Coordinates of C-alpha atoms in Angstrom, one line a residue:
L27 CA -0.1 0.0 0.0
V28 CA 1.3 3.1 -0.9
T29 CA -0.2 6.2 0.8
T30 CA 0.2 10.1 -0.1
L31 CA 0.6 12.3 3.5
P32 CA 0.0 15.8 3.7
S33 CA 2.6 18.1 2.9
T34 CA 3.2 19.3 6.7
M35 CA 3.8 15.7 7.8
L36 CA 6.0 15.1 4.9
A37 CA 8.2 17.9 5.8
A38 CA 8.4 17.1 9.3
A39 CA 9.9 13.5 8.1
P40 CA 13.4 13.7 7.7
A41 CA 15.3 11.9 4.2
T42 CA 17.1 9.4 5.2
S43 CA 19.6 7.6 2.8
N44 CA 22.0 4.7 3.0
A45 CA 24.7 7.1 3.5
S46 CA 22.8 8.3 6.8
Q47 CA 22.6 5.0 8.1
R48 CA 26.6 3.8 8.0
P49 CA 29.2 5.1 10.8
P50 CA 30.1 8.5 10.6
A51 CA 33.5 8.9 8.7
Y52 CA 35.2 11.4 11.0
S53 CA 37.8 13.9 10.0
Y54 CA 40.9 13.9 12.0
S55 CA 43.0 16.8 12.4
C56 CA 45.9 17.7 14.7
R57 CA 43.7 18.8 17.2
R58 CA 42.0 15.5 18.5
G59 CA 39.2 16.9 20.4
E60 CA 37.7 18.2 16.9
G61 CA 37.0 15.1 15.4
A62 CA 35.1 14.1 19.0
A63 CA 33.2 16.7 19.3
T64 CA 32.1 16.3 15.4
S65 CA 31.4 12.8 15.9
H66 CA 29.2 13.5 19.1
G67 CA 27.2 16.1 17.1
Q68 CA 26.5 13.6 14.4
Q69 CA 25.8 10.7 17.1
H70 CA 23.3 13.3 18.7
Q71 CA 21.6 14.2 15.3
Q72 CA 20.9 10.6 14.2
Q73 CA 19.4 9.7 17.4
Q74 CA 17.0 13.2 16.9
Q75 CA 16.1 11.6 13.5
R76 CA 15.4 8.2 15.2
Q77 CA 13.0 9.7 17.5
Q78 CA 11.0 11.8 14.9
R79 CA 10.7 8.8 12.8
Q80 CA 9.5 7.1 15.5
Q81 CA 7.3 10.1 16.2
M82 CA 6.0 10.1 12.6
M83 CA 5.2 6.2 12.5
P84 CA 1.7 6.5 14.2
L85 CA 0.6 9.2 12.0
Q86 CA 1.6 7.1 8.8
A87 CA -0.7 4.7 10.3
V88 CA -3.6 6.3 11.1
A89 CA -3.5 8.0 7.6
S90 CA -3.2 4.6 5.9
A91 CA -6.2 3.8 8.0
M92 CA -7.8 6.7 7.1
L93 CA -7.5 6.2 3.3
L94 CA -8.6 2.5 3.7
L95 CA -11.8 3.6 5.4
V96 CA -12.7 6.1 2.8
A97 CA -12.0 4.3 0.1
S98 CA -13.8 1.3 1.1
S99 CA -16.4 3.1 1.9
G100 CA -17.0 4.5 -1.7
C101 CA -16.9 7.9 -0.9
I102 CA -14.0 8.1 -3.7
S103 CA -14.0 6.1 -6.3
P104 CA -11.0 4.3 -8.2
A105 CA -11.5 6.7 -11.1
A106 CA -11.6 10.1 -8.9
A107 CA -8.3 8.6 -7.1
A108 CA -6.1 7.7 -10.0
P109 CA -3.9 10.1 -11.6
E110 CA -5.7 12.0 -14.8
Q111 CA -5.6 9.7 -17.4
G112 CA -7.4 11.9 -19.9
I113 CA -10.3 11.0 -22.5
R114 CA -10.0 7.4 -23.7
L115 CA -12.8 7.4 -25.9
V116 CA -14.3 10.4 -28.0
G117 CA -18.4 9.1 -28.9
A118 CA -19.0 11.2 -32.1
G119 CA -22.4 9.6 -32.6
L120 CA -25.6 12.2 -32.4
P121 CA -28.5 11.8 -29.7
C122 CA -30.8 9.2 -30.6
T123 CA -28.0 6.5 -31.8
G124 CA -28.1 4.6 -28.5
T125 CA -26.1 6.8 -26.6
Q126 CA -27.8 5.7 -23.5
S127 CA -27.1 2.1 -24.1
L128 CA -23.5 2.2 -24.8
V129 CA -22.9 4.1 -21.9
V130 CA -24.1 1.0 -19.5
A131 CA -22.2 -0.8 -22.1
L132 CA -18.9 1.2 -21.6
N133 CA -19.0 1.2 -18.0
K134 CA -19.5 -2.6 -17.8
L135 CA -16.1 -2.9 -20.0
G136 CA -14.2 -0.4 -17.5
Y137 CA -14.6 2.8 -18.9
K138 CA -16.7 5.8 -17.1
S139 CA -19.0 7.4 -19.8
C140 CA -20.4 11.1 -19.6
H141 CA -23.6 11.5 -21.1
G142 CA -25.9 14.3 -22.2
I143 CA -28.5 13.4 -19.4
F144 CA -26.1 14.5 -16.7
F145 CA -26.0 17.8 -17.5
W146 CA -29.4 18.2 -16.1
L147 CA -28.3 18.3 -12.4
N148 CA -24.6 19.8 -13.1
T149 CA -25.6 23.9 -13.8
T150 CA -21.6 23.9 -13.9
M151 CA -20.9 21.5 -16.6
R152 CA -23.8 22.9 -18.1
S153 CA -22.7 26.5 -18.4
R154 CA -18.9 25.8 -19.6
W155 CA -19.9 23.4 -22.4
T156 CA -22.6 25.5 -23.8
S157 CA -19.7 28.3 -23.5
Y158 CA -17.5 26.1 -26.0
A159 CA -19.9 24.0 -28.1
L160 CA -22.7 26.5 -28.5
E161 CA -21.0 29.9 -28.4
G162 CA -17.3 29.3 -29.4
G163 CA -15.5 29.5 -25.9
P164 CA -12.1 27.5 -24.8
L165 CA -12.7 23.9 -24.5
E166 CA -10.2 23.8 -21.2
P167 CA -12.7 25.0 -18.9
A168 CA -15.5 22.5 -20.4
L169 CA -12.7 19.5 -20.2
E170 CA -12.0 20.2 -16.7
T171 CA -15.7 19.5 -15.7
L172 CA -14.8 15.7 -17.0
L173 CA -11.9 15.2 -16.0
E174 CA -12.3 16.4 -12.4
Q175 CA -15.1 13.5 -12.2
G176 CA -13.1 10.9 -13.6
Y177 CA -14.8 10.9 -17.1
D178 CA -12.8 8.9 -19.9
A179 CA -15.6 8.4 -22.5
T180 CA -17.8 11.5 -23.8
L181 CA -21.4 10.3 -25.5
D182 CA -24.5 12.4 -26.7
V183 CA -24.6 16.3 -26.6
P184 CA -23.3 18.6 -26.0
T185 CA -19.7 16.7 -26.0
V186 CA -20.3 15.4 -29.6
Y187 CA -20.1 18.6 -30.6
G188 CA -16.4 18.6 -29.4
W189 CA -15.3 15.5 -31.0
E190 CA -13.0 16.7 -33.3
D191 CA -11.2 19.0 -30.6
L192 CA -11.4 16.1 -28.4
A193 CA -9.6 13.8 -30.5
S194 CA -6.8 16.2 -31.5
R195 CA -6.5 16.7 -27.9
Y196 CA -6.0 12.8 -27.3
P197 CA -4.2 11.5 -30.0
E198 CA -4.3 8.3 -28.6
S199 CA -7.9 8.1 -27.7
K200 CA -10.7 5.8 -30.2
V201 CA -13.7 7.7 -31.5
I202 CA -17.0 5.7 -31.8
L203 CA -19.7 7.3 -34.4
T204 CA -23.4 5.3 -33.3
V205 CA -25.4 5.2 -36.2
R206 CA -29.2 4.3 -36.7
D207 CA -30.4 1.6 -39.6
S208 CA -31.3 4.6 -41.7
P209 CA -31.5 8.7 -41.3
E210 CA -35.3 8.4 -41.6
K211 CA -35.4 5.9 -38.4
W212 CA -33.0 8.4 -36.7
Y213 CA -35.5 11.2 -37.0
K214 CA -38.4 9.3 -35.9
S215 CA -37.0 7.9 -32.8
F216 CA -35.5 11.4 -32.2
A217 CA -39.0 13.0 -32.8
S218 CA -40.7 10.3 -30.3
K219 CA -38.5 11.6 -27.2
L220 CA -40.0 13.0 -24.3
H221 CA -39.9 16.5 -25.4
F222 CA -42.6 18.4 -23.3
P223 CA -42.5 16.5 -20.3
T224 CA -46.6 17.1 -18.3
G225 CA -48.5 16.0 -15.6
F226 CA -45.8 13.9 -13.0
I227 CA -42.8 13.9 -14.7
E228 CA -43.1 17.8 -15.3
F229 CA -43.6 18.2 -11.3
S230 CA -41.2 16.0 -10.5
M231 CA -38.1 17.8 -12.8
R232 CA -39.5 21.3 -11.6
Y233 CA -39.7 20.4 -7.8
V234 CA -36.2 18.5 -7.7
G235 CA -34.8 21.6 -9.9
W236 CA -36.2 24.0 -7.4
Y237 CA -34.8 22.1 -4.4
Y238 CA -31.2 22.2 -6.1
N239 CA -31.7 25.1 -8.1
L240 CA -30.8 23.5 -11.5
D241 CA -32.5 26.1 -13.9
V242 CA -35.0 23.8 -15.2
D243 CA -36.4 26.3 -17.7
G244 CA -32.3 26.8 -18.6
F245 CA -31.9 22.8 -19.4
W246 CA -35.1 23.0 -22.0
T247 CA -33.3 26.0 -23.7
F248 CA -29.9 24.4 -23.4
L249 CA -31.4 21.0 -25.3
D250 CA -33.0 23.3 -27.5
R251 CA -29.6 25.1 -28.8
N252 CA -28.1 21.8 -28.8
Q253 CA -30.7 20.6 -31.5
E254 CA -30.2 23.7 -33.3
K255 CA -26.8 23.4 -33.7
I256 CA -27.7 20.0 -36.2
G257 CA -30.9 21.7 -37.9
C258 CA -33.4 19.9 -35.3
N259 CA -36.0 21.6 -33.0
F260 CA -38.4 19.3 -31.9
R261 CA -39.8 21.6 -29.4
K262 CA -41.7 23.5 -32.5
N263 CA -44.3 21.9 -34.9
Q264 CA -42.6 19.7 -37.4
T265 CA -42.6 20.8 -40.6
E266 CA -41.3 19.0 -43.9
E267 CA -38.7 21.8 -43.9
L268 CA -37.6 21.3 -40.4
K269 CA -37.6 17.5 -41.0
A270 CA -35.8 17.7 -43.8
S271 CA -33.2 20.1 -42.0
C272 CA -32.8 17.7 -39.5
I273 CA -32.4 14.6 -41.3
Q274 CA -29.7 16.4 -43.4
G275 CA -27.6 17.9 -40.6
Y276 CA -27.5 14.0 -39.6
I277 CA -26.2 13.2 -42.5
D278 CA -23.5 15.7 -42.7
H279 CA -22.5 15.3 -39.5
N280 CA -21.9 11.5 -39.8
A281 CA -20.1 11.9 -43.4
K282 CA -17.6 14.7 -41.7
V283 CA -16.7 12.5 -38.6
Q284 CA -15.7 9.5 -41.7
A285 CA -14.0 12.0 -43.6
T286 CA -11.9 13.2 -40.5
I287 CA -11.1 10.1 -38.4
P288 CA -8.6 7.6 -40.0
S289 CA -10.6 4.3 -40.0
D290 CA -8.1 2.6 -37.9
R291 CA -9.0 4.9 -35.1
L292 CA -12.8 4.9 -35.8
L293 CA -15.5 2.5 -35.2
V294 CA -19.1 3.1 -37.0
F295 CA -21.1 1.2 -35.0
N296 CA -24.9 0.5 -34.7
L297 CA -26.1 -0.9 -31.7
K298 CA -27.8 -4.2 -33.2
Q299 CA -24.4 -5.3 -33.8
G300 CA -24.1 -6.6 -29.9
W301 CA -20.8 -6.5 -28.1
K302 CA -18.4 -8.1 -30.9
P303 CA -17.6 -5.4 -32.9
L304 CA -17.2 -2.5 -29.8
C305 CA -14.9 -5.3 -28.2
D306 CA -12.8 -5.9 -30.6
F307 CA -12.4 -2.1 -31.3
L308 CA -11.8 -1.4 -27.7
G309 CA -9.5 -4.7 -26.9
V310 CA -11.1 -6.3 -24.4
P311 CA -13.5 -9.7 -24.0
V312 CA -16.6 -10.1 -25.0
P313 CA -19.0 -9.8 -21.6
D314 CA -21.2 -13.0 -21.0
I315 CA -24.5 -10.9 -20.5
P316 CA -26.8 -9.5 -23.4
F317 CA -26.1 -5.9 -24.6
P318 CA -27.7 -3.5 -22.5
Q319 CA -30.7 -1.7 -24.2
R320 CA -31.4 2.0 -22.3
D321 CA -34.0 4.9 -23.0
I322 CA -35.4 6.8 -20.2
T323 CA -35.9 9.9 -22.3
K324 CA -39.4 8.0 -23.6
G325 CA -40.9 8.9 -19.9
I326 CA -41.1 6.6 -16.8
T327 CA -40.1 3.1 -17.9
S328 CA -38.1 0.0 -16.0
D329 CA -35.0 1.4 -16.9
V330 CA -35.5 4.2 -14.6
F331 CA -35.9 2.3 -11.6
T332 CA -33.1 0.0 -13.2
D333 CA -30.5 3.0 -13.3
M334 CA -31.4 2.7 -8.9
M335 CA -29.3 -0.2 -9.0
D336 CA -26.5 0.8 -10.8
P337 CA -23.6 1.9 -9.0
I338 CA -22.5 4.5 -11.8
L339 CA -25.7 5.8 -13.4
S340 CA -27.2 6.2 -10.0
M341 CA -24.5 8.6 -8.7
N342 CA -25.8 10.8 -11.6
F343 CA -29.6 10.3 -11.3
R344 CA -29.8 9.7 -7.3
P345 CA -31.3 13.0 -6.2
F346 CA -34.1 12.3 -8.7
L347 CA -34.5 8.8 -8.4
W348 CA -34.1 8.4 -4.4
F349 CA -34.8 11.7 -3.4
M350 CA -38.3 12.3 -5.2
P351 CA -39.7 9.1 -3.6
L352 CA -38.9 10.3 -0.1
H353 CA -40.5 13.4 -0.3
F354 CA -43.9 12.5 -1.9
L355 CA -44.1 10.2 0.9
N356 CA -43.4 13.1 3.2
F357 CA -46.3 14.9 1.3
Y358 CA -48.5 11.7 1.6
L359 CA -48.0 11.6 5.3
L360 CA -48.8 15.3 5.5
Y361 CA -52.1 14.8 3.9
R362 CA -53.1 12.1 6.3
L363 CA -52.3 14.0 9.5
C364 CA -54.4 16.9 8.1
R365 CA -57.0 14.8 7.0
C366 CA -57.4 13.1 10.5
C367 CA -56.9 16.5 12.2
L368 CA -59.9 17.8 10.3
R369 CA -61.9 14.6 11.0
R370 CA -61.5 15.2 14.2
C371 CA -62.3 18.9 14.3
C372 CA -65.3 18.1 12.4
C373 CA -66.6 15.3 14.4
R374 CA -65.8 17.2 17.6
G375 CA -67.9 19.7 16.4
G376 CA -70.6 18.0 15.4
S377 CA -70.7 16.2 19.1
K378 CA -71.1 19.6 20.7
K379 CA -73.4 20.5 18.7
A380 CA -75.2 17.5 19.3
A381 CA -74.9 17.7 22.7
S382 CA -76.4 21.0 23.0
E383 CA -79.2 20.4 21.0
K384 CA -80.0 17.4 23.7
K385 CA -79.5 19.6 26.9
D386 CA -81.7 22.3 25.1
S387 CA -84.5 19.1 24.6

């Protein structure tokens, strides 16, 4: 186990070497007392060093135990504790090409993937990537929001709009272009998303957004601007012109990626192909499980509850998946309490009225 101690503790620990452990070499002179004094001074210094090392041993043990405790509790993930390794995989596929399922698949293969949905709960990521991808700002502040959380794979908007810069910034990274069977099927899938949440879903999003100060309306504006970058906007009435513009944006984007990235560094991937082409491209063994199918942006589905048990995805959706049910339970208990109090008040008033009428009679 290699532990990193605080700088103040390291400063207190003296540096030792093999030379300091050997008996001191004395420089005798004509005056015999000079060598004796030098020997005595070095012995005293070595004794102080031994005492300091003995005092540091308990501190080192405590520091090691604390690091083990924090690591075992899961407060520090291996990706966050490890040195920065940068982006290993760049996702160049547009939304609705299977990016949610690919997030789960890549997490199974040892990657930590960032998806566009995660920007809902992180306004810092949202603002910095808006500045870079949609307003022509610098890449570094936006990239920092991914690296500081240990992400090493990017998927979906808005990071997809930085595929060219990311591929250039990390020349050893690989690029995946997720596609659908045809541009028309892609458009149909994109149009079927939940672009206008209503009822319980809208209330839940606004409640969580209010509690965590997430700027819900700003998030929808963020999504609109991301769609408009490729000629789409599904929060407007879909005309033939909008449909044609959106499909052409999909075609042009995919063509540019394939013309820019060398074939040995690029995987054009349809999720129907399953694990094998993906694992062969990444150089990892094929898992003995079915390829994941995930899409929570079409409403409340079983995928939402599956994400509760996923150790990585639950970190991004925890405020929605765990916080909301607890608060609805509180609301329900408060409702029952108020209803019970009203019943008691009404019953007490009725009994007093009946008693007074009986007394009068």
